[in-house]
Every structure is written in structure tokens, then in C-alpha cells.
Coordinates of C-alpha atoms in Angstrom, one line a residue:
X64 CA 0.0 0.0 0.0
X65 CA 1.4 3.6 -0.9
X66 CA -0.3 6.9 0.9
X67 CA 0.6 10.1 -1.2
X68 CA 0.0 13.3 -1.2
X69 CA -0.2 13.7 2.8
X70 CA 1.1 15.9 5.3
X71 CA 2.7 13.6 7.8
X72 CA 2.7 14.1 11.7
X73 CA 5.3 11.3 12.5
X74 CA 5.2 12.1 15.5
X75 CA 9.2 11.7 16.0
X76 CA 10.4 14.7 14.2
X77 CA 9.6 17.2 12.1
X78 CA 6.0 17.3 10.2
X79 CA 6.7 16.5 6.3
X80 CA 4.7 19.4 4.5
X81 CA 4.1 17.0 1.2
X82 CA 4.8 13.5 1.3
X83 CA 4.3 9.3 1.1
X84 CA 4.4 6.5 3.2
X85 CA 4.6 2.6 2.2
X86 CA 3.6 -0.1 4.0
X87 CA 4.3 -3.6 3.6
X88 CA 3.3 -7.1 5.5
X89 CA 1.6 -4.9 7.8
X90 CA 4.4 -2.8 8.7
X91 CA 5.5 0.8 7.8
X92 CA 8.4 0.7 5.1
X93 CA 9.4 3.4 4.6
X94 CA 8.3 6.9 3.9
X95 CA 9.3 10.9 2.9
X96 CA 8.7 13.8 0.5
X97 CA 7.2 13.3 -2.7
X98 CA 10.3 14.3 -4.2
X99 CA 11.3 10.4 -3.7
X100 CA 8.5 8.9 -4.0
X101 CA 8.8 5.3 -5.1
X102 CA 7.5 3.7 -8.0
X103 CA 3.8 2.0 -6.8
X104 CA 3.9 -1.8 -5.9
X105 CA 0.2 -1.7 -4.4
X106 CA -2.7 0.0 -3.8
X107 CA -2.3 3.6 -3.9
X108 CA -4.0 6.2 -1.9
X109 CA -4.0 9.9 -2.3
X110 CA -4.3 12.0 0.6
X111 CA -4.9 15.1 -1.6
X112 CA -3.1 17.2 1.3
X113 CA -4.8 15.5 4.3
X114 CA -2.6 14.7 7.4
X115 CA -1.3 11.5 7.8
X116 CA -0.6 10.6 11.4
X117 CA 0.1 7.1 13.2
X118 CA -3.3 5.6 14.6
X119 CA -4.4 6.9 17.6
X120 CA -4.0 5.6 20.9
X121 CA -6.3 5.8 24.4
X122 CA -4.5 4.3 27.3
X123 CA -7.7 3.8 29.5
X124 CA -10.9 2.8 28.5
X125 CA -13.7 -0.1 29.1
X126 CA -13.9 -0.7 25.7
X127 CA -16.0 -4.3 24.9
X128 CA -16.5 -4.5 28.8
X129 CA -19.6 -2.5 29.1
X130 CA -21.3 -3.0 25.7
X131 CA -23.3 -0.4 23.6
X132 CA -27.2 -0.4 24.4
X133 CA -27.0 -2.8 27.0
X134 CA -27.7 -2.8 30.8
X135 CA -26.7 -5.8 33.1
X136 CA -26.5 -8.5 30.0
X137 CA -23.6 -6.4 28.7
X138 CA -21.8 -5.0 31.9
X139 CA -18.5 -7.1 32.3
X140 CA -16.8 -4.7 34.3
X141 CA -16.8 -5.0 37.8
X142 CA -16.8 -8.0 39.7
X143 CA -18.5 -6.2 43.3
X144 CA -18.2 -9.7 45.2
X145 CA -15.1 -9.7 46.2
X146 CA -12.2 -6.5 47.2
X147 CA -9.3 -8.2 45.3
X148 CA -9.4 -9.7 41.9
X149 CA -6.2 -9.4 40.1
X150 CA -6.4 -13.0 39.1
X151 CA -9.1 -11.8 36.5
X152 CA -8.5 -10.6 33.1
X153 CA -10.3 -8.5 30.9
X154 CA -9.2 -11.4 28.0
X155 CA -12.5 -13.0 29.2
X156 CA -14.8 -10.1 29.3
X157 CA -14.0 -8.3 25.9
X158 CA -16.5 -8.4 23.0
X159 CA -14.8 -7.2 20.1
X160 CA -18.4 -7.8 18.2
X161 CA -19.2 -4.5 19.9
X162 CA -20.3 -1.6 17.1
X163 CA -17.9 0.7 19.6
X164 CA -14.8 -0.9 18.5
X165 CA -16.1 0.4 14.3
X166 CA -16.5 3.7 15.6
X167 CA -13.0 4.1 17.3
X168 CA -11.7 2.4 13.6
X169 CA -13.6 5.2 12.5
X170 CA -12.6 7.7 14.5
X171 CA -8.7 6.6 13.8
X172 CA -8.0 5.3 17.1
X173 CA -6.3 1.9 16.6
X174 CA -5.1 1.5 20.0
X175 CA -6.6 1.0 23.2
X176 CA -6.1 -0.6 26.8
X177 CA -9.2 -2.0 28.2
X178 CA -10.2 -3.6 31.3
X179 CA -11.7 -3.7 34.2
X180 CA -13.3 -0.6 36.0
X181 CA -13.0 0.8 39.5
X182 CA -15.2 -1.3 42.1
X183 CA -12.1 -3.2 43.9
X184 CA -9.2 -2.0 45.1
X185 CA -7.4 -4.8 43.1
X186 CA -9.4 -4.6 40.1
X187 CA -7.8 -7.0 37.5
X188 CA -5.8 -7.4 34.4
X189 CA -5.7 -4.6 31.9
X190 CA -5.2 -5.7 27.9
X191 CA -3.7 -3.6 25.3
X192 CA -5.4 -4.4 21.9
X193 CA -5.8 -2.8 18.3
X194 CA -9.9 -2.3 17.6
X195 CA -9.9 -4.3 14.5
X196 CA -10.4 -7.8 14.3
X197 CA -13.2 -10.3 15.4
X198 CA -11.3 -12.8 17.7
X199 CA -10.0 -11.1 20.6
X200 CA -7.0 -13.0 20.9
X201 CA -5.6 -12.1 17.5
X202 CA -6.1 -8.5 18.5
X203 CA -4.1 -8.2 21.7
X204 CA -1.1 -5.8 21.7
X205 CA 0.3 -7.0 25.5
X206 CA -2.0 -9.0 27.7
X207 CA -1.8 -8.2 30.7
X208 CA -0.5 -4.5 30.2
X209 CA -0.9 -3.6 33.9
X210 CA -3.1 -4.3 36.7
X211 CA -5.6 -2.2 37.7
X212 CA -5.7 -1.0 41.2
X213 CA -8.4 1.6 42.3
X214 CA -8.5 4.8 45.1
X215 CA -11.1 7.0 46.4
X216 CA -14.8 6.7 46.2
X217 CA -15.8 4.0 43.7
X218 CA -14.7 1.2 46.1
X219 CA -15.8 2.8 49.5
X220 CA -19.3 3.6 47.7
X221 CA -19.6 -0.1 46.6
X222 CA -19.1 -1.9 49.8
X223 CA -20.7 1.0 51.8
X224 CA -23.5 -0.2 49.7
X225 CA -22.8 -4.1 50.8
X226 CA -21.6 -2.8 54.5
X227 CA -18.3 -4.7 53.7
X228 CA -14.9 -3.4 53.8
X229 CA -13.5 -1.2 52.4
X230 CA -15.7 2.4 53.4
X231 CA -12.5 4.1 54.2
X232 CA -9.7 5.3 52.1
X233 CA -7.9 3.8 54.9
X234 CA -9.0 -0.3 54.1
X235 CA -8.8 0.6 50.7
X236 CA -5.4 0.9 50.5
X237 CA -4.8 -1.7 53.4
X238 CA -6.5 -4.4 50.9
X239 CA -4.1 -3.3 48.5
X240 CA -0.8 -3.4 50.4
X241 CA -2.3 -6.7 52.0
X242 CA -2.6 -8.3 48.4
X243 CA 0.5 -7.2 47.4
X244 CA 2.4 -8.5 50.6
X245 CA 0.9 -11.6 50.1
X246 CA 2.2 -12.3 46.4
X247 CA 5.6 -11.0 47.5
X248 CA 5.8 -13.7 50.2
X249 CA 4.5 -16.4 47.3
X250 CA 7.5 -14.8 45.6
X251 CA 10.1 -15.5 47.9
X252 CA 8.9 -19.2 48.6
X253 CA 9.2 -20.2 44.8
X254 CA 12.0 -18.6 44.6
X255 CA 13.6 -20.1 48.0
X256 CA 11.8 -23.5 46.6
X257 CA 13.8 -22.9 43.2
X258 CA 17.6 -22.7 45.0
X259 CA 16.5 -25.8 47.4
X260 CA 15.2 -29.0 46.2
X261 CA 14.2 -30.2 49.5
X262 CA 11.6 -27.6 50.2
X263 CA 7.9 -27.4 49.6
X264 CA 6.8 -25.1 47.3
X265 CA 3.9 -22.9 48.6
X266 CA 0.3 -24.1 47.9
X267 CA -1.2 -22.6 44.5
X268 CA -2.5 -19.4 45.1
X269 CA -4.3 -17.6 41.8
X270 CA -4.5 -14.0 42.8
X271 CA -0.5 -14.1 43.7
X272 CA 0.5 -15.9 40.8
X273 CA -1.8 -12.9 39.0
X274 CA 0.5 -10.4 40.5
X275 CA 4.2 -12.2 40.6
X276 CA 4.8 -10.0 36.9
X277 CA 4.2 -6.9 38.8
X278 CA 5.9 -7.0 40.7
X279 CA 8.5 -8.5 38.3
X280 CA 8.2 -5.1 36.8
X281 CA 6.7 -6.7 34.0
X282 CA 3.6 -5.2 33.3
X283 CA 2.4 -2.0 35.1
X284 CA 0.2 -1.3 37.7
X285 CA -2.3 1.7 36.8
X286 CA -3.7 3.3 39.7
X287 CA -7.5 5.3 39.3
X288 CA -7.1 8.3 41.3
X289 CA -8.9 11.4 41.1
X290 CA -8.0 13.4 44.1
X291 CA -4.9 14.8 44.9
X292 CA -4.7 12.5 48.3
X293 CA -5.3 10.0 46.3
X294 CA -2.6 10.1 43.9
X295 CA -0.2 10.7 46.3
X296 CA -1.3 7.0 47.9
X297 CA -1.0 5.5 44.8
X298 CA 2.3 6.8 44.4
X299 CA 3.1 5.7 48.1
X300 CA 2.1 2.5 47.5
X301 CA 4.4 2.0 44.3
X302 CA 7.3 3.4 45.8
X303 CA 6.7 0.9 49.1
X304 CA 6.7 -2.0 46.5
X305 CA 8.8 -0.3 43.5
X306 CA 5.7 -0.9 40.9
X307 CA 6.1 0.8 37.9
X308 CA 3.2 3.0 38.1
X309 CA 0.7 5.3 36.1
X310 CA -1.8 7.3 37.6
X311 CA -4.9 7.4 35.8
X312 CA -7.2 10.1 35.6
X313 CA -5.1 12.6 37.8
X314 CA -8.4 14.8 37.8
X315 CA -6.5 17.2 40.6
X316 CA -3.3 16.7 38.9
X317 CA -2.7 20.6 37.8
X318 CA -3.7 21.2 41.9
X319 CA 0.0 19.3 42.3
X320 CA 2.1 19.3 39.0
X321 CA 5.2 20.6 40.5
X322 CA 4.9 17.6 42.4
X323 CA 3.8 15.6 40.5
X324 CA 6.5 16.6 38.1
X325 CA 9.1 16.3 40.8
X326 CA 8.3 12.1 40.8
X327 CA 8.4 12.4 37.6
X328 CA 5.0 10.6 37.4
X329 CA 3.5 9.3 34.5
X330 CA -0.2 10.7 33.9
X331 CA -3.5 9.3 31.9
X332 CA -5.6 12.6 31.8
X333 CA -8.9 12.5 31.9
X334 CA -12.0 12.5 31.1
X335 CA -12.7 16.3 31.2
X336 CA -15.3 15.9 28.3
X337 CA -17.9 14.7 31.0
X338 CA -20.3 15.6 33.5
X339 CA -18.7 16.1 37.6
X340 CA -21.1 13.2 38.6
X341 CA -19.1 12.8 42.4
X342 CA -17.6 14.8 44.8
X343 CA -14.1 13.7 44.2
X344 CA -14.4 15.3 39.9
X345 CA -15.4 18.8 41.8
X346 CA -12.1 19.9 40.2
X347 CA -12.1 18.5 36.6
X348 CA -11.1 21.0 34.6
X349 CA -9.8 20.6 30.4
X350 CA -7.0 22.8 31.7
X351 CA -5.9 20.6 33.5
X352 CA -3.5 18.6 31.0
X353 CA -1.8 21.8 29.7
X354 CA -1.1 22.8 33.4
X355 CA 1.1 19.6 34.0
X356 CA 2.7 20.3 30.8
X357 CA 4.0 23.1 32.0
X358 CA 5.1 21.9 34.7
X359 CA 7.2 19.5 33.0
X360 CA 5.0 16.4 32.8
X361 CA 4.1 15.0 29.8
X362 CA 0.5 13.6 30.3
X363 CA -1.9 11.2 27.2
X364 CA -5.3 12.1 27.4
X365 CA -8.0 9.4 27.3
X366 CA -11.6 8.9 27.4
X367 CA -12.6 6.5 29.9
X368 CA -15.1 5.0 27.6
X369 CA -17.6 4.9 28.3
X370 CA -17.6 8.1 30.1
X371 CA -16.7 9.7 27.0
X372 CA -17.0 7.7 23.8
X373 CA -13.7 6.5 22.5
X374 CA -14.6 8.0 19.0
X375 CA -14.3 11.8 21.0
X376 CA -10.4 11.3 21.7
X377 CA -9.7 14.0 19.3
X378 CA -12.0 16.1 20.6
X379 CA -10.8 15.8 23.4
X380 CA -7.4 16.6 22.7
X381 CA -8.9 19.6 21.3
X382 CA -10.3 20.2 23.8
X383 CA -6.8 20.8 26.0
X384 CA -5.8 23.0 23.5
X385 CA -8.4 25.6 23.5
X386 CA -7.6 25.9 27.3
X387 CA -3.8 26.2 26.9
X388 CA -1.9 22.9 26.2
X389 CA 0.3 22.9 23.1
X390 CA -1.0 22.0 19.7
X391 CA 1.8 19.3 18.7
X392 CA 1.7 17.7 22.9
X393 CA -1.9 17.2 22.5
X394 CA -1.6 15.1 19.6
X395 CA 1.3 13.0 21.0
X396 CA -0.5 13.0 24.4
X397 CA -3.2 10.4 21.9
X398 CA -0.4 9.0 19.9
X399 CA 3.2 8.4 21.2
X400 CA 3.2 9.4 24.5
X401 CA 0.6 6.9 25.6
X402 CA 2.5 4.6 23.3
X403 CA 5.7 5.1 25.5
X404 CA 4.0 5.7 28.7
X405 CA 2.2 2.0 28.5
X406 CA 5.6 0.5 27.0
X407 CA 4.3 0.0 23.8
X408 CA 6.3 2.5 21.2
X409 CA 8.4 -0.2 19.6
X410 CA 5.4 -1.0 17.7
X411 CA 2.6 1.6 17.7
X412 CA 2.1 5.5 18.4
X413 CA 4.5 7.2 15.4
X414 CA 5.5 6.8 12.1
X415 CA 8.7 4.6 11.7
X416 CA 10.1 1.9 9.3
X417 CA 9.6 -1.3 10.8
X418 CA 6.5 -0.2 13.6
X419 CA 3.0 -1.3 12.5
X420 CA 1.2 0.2 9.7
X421 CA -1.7 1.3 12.2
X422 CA -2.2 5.0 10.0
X423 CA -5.1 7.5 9.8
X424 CA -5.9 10.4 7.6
X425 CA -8.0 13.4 8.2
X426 CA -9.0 15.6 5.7
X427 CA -7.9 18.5 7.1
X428 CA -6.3 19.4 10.9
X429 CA -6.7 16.2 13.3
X430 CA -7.8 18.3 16.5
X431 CA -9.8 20.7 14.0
X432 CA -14.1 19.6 15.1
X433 CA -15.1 19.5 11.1
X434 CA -12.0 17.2 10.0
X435 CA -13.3 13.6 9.3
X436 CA -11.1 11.1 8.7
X437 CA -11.3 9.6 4.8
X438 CA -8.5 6.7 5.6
X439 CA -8.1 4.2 8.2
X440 CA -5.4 1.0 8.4
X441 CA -4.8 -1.4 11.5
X442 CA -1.7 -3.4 10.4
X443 CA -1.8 -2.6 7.1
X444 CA -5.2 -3.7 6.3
X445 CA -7.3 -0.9 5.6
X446 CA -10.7 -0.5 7.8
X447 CA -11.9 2.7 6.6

């Protein structure tokens, strides 16, 4: 396949005013100005001056776990019986069937991570995955990704509800530090069970074995916070157990960017495009990305879908714009920086010989509100 005639955000360097990209086997091979364009060996498809950018990413959403239209039947979300589930993964759970996953193809966003939501303090397994495809497990990116851990007032509101621990900040993060404690024992046993023959290794415990490649350093843990007490828990807790950690949602992060900026934390902003439906969102603000941004944090915006409909990513980038964050960070806060914040920019997030040919075009500027997008690929296959 040869794009032409596109003005290409790599997203690594400088925007190419005029110029093609190739693709082949489902990877990018190469691309530049239409001065050296190569001789076609595919299908060819001319941008006529659109922008060309990689396809875009959102790091946090619920995407295929609570389905379009549908109440209980289609709510695979939360599992509300039990404080501590990392043993479950949102592999089982995902319906790729779901018309959501056409209009995030539709809307250029190729990418996502998808999981559980916030009802336990150890929530589950999060998947990244690429929205094209009708067999879930020839759609997975990195599975798990992370494992979702949650703060604040989703799990004290649901087991308020149940009068069962936790309805305190205070258990909720106890649970957490319990669970984790417990895997690193596990940990040490196998490992003490792996130098000694003549010991017994510990009895089979699923929820430990869930977290032993977290705390490997493996995959990530992704903590929901939206308060600024909160966050600083979350970041407590990774320190205390050297997690590698992202904070998602950060809705008080621009009440604390210098320090947040000071550890250097990695941020999943948002949803701002949304209604302040509990106490702890009294500060959500669209301004907030663009304040950590300047205070030397380099946040990815995402929709919670959901909350927001994955499709409004770019409008929500657009969004943090209009109220002060850069043009160029706002489209590599949905493209490569979620890419690199998640670990995943050896394959997806910018334009690069050898990364997948996930592309979109827009007919006009990506974060403009009229701009449609006329040409959509997922590993070279086009979907739009």
C-alpha cells in the first residue's frame, strides 16, 4: 500500500509538508517527501493534502466490557463480590463484536487498553489491543499490560452499599498493600523453593501468581485516582513495593504538577469531556492537562469510555488546546506518549520503518471539530 500526497505528523520529528508512506506485510516501510517517492507496488491512496498521522492511541478505557445499548447483559466490568481480583482478566470479558470498537476504527484510534473498572481495590488485568479484528485474541497488543488497582470513592461507595470493607480510604489501601504483601511472600517461597530441592513449594495461590509480573516489573500497575490525596497514595504504594506506576485520571493533577513533576509521574488525563457526577471530579477541569505540561509532565489524554465515547479522543485533545496545552503535545499525548508511557512504542504510536502500519488520515487538521477522517489502516489492512 502507498499513501501520497499527505502531510505527515510522525510524531518523531519534524511534520513533512508534502509527502508518502509505504507499508508492507503490515508494517511501515518506509516513507518521505514526494520528491522520492517510489514507483507504486500496491494499492495507492491519495491523501490530496490530508494529514497522515500514526493511529491513535487511548490508554484507559472499558472498551467491549460494558457493551453499547445494553444494561446488566452487557456489563463485564466489575466484579463487586469480592475487594481483590487481580487473578481476573479482561481477556475473558471483551466483545470485540461490539459496534464501539467500528467507531474508534472510525474515528482513527487503533489502540486501546481495556479492562476492568474501578469497584475493587485490586481490580484485574488490563489488555492492550488494536480495535480491528473479530477474535479477541488475535487482537491483543500486551496481555496483561498492567493491573488495575483503584482509590477513592468508587470502592468505598460499593461496599458501603454491601456494608463490607472497604468504606474508608484507609482499608482501601490496606487491601491493596495486604494483596500485594501476600504475592511477594508467594514470591520469595518459589523462589527459596527454586535454590532448594528439598523444600515445599507454597500451595497454588491464583491472585499471587496474578500479581508475581508486577511486581517482576513486567507489566504496570495503573492506579484510578482522582484526588490529589489520592494520587499521592497511589504513588506511596508503588514506591513501598517499587511498581512501575501510572496514575490514571489525575483529575487534581494541575492542583499538584510541581509535584507531581518532581516524581516524575506518568499521567493518563482524563476524562474532562464529562459531567462532575461525584464529589471527588469537583475539580475536573480541560486545563488541567496543559497545566502539567507546563510543569514539566508529559500527560496522554484518554476517554474512559464509556464516560466519553472512544470516538471523542480527538476532541478531546482539542479540547486541552483551546484551554492552553500545546497544539503538537496534545496530539502526541493520543499518539506516542501513551505509546511510551504503557511501553508500547516499539510498535505503535509514530510513524517509523519497521513499527505497525496502524495509520489515519484526516481531511484537514486532526484536533480541528469538522475534520473527518477519509482513511483508516490497522496493520496494514485498511478499515476505513
Amino acid at each position: 500500500m502507498l499513501i501520497q500526497n499527505a502531510r505527515i505528523f510522525t510524531m518523531e520529528g519534524a511534520v513533512i509538508e508534502n509527502g508518502w508512506l509505504e507499508t508492507e506485510g503490515g508494517r511501515i516501510r518506509a516513507l518521505g517527501g514526494m520528491e522520492t517517492i517510489p514507483a507504486a507496488a500496491g494499492d495507492v491512496f491519495d491523501a490530496k493534502g490530508g494529514s497522515l498521522l500514526p493511529g491513535l492511541v487511548d490508554a484507559h478505557t472499558h472498551l467491549g466490557m460494558w457493551e453499547d445499548s445494553l444494561g446488566f447483559e452487557g456489563d463485564d466490568g466489575n466484579e463487586k463480590t469480592d475487594p481483590s481480583t487481580p487473578h481476573l482478566s479482561a481477556v475473558d470479558a471483551v466483545n470485540p463484536l461490539d459496534r464501539c470498537f467500528a467507531e474508534a476504527r472510525e474515528a482513527g484510534i487503533t489502540t486501546v487498553v481495556t479492562g476492568p473498572g474501578s469497584a475493587n481495590p485490586v481490580s484485574g488485568q488490563l489488555i492492550a489491543m488494536k480495535t480491528a479484528g473479530r477474535r479477541i485474541d488475535d487482537m491483543l497488543l500486551k496481555a496483561p499490560v498492567a493491573i488495575k488497582f483503584a482509590l477513592g470513592e468508587n470502592p468505598k461507595t460499593v461496599y458501603h452499599d454491601r456494608d463490607e470493607t472497604p468504606t474508608t480510604r484507609m482499608a482501601t489501601a490496606a487491601i491493596i498493600r495486604e494483596q500485594l504483601l501476600k504475592a511477594m511472600r508467594y514470591r520469595q517461597k518459589l523462589l527459596a523453593c527454586r535454590e532448594n530441592d528439598e523444600l515445599e513449594e507454597p500451595e497454588f495461590d491464583y491472585k499471587c501468581e496474578a500479581l508475581l509480573p508486577l511486581l517482576a516489573r513486567e507489566v504496570q500497575a495503573h492506579f484510578h485516582a482522582h484526588r490529589a490525596d489520592d494520587i499521592f497514595t497511589a504513588l506511596r504504594i508503588a514506591k513501598e513495593f517499587e511498581l512501575d506506576a501510572v496514575i490514571v485520571h489525575a483529575t487534581e493533577g494541575h492542583l499538584i504538577a510541581e509535584e507531581l513533576a518532581a516524581e516524575q509521574a506518568k499521567i493518563l488525563s482524563g476524562p474532562f469531556l464529562c459531567d462532575r457526577s461525584k464529589p471527588e471530579l469537583k475539580n475536573q477541569s480541560p486545563v488541567s492537562p496543559g497545566q502539567m505540561m507546563k510543569a514539566g509532565l508529559h500527560p496522554a489524554i484518554i476517554t474512559d469510555h464509556p464516560v466519553v465515547p472512544v470516538q471523542y479522543l480527538p476532541l478531546c485533545a482539542a479540547l486541552a488546546v483551546r484551554e492552553g496545552m500545546e497544539h503538537d503535545a496534545a496530539l502526541r499525548a493520543i499518539t506516542i506518549r501513551p505509546a511510551e508511557i504503557l511501553h508500547l512504542e516499539n510498535r505503535v504510536g509514530s510513524l517509523r520503518p519497521g513499527k505497525d502500519a496502524d495509520l489515519v488520515v484526516f481531511d484537514g487538521d486532526p484536533l480541528d471539530f469538522y475534520a473527518h477522517t477519509v482513511f483508516v489502516a490497522v496493520g496494514g489492512r485498511r478499515v476505513k
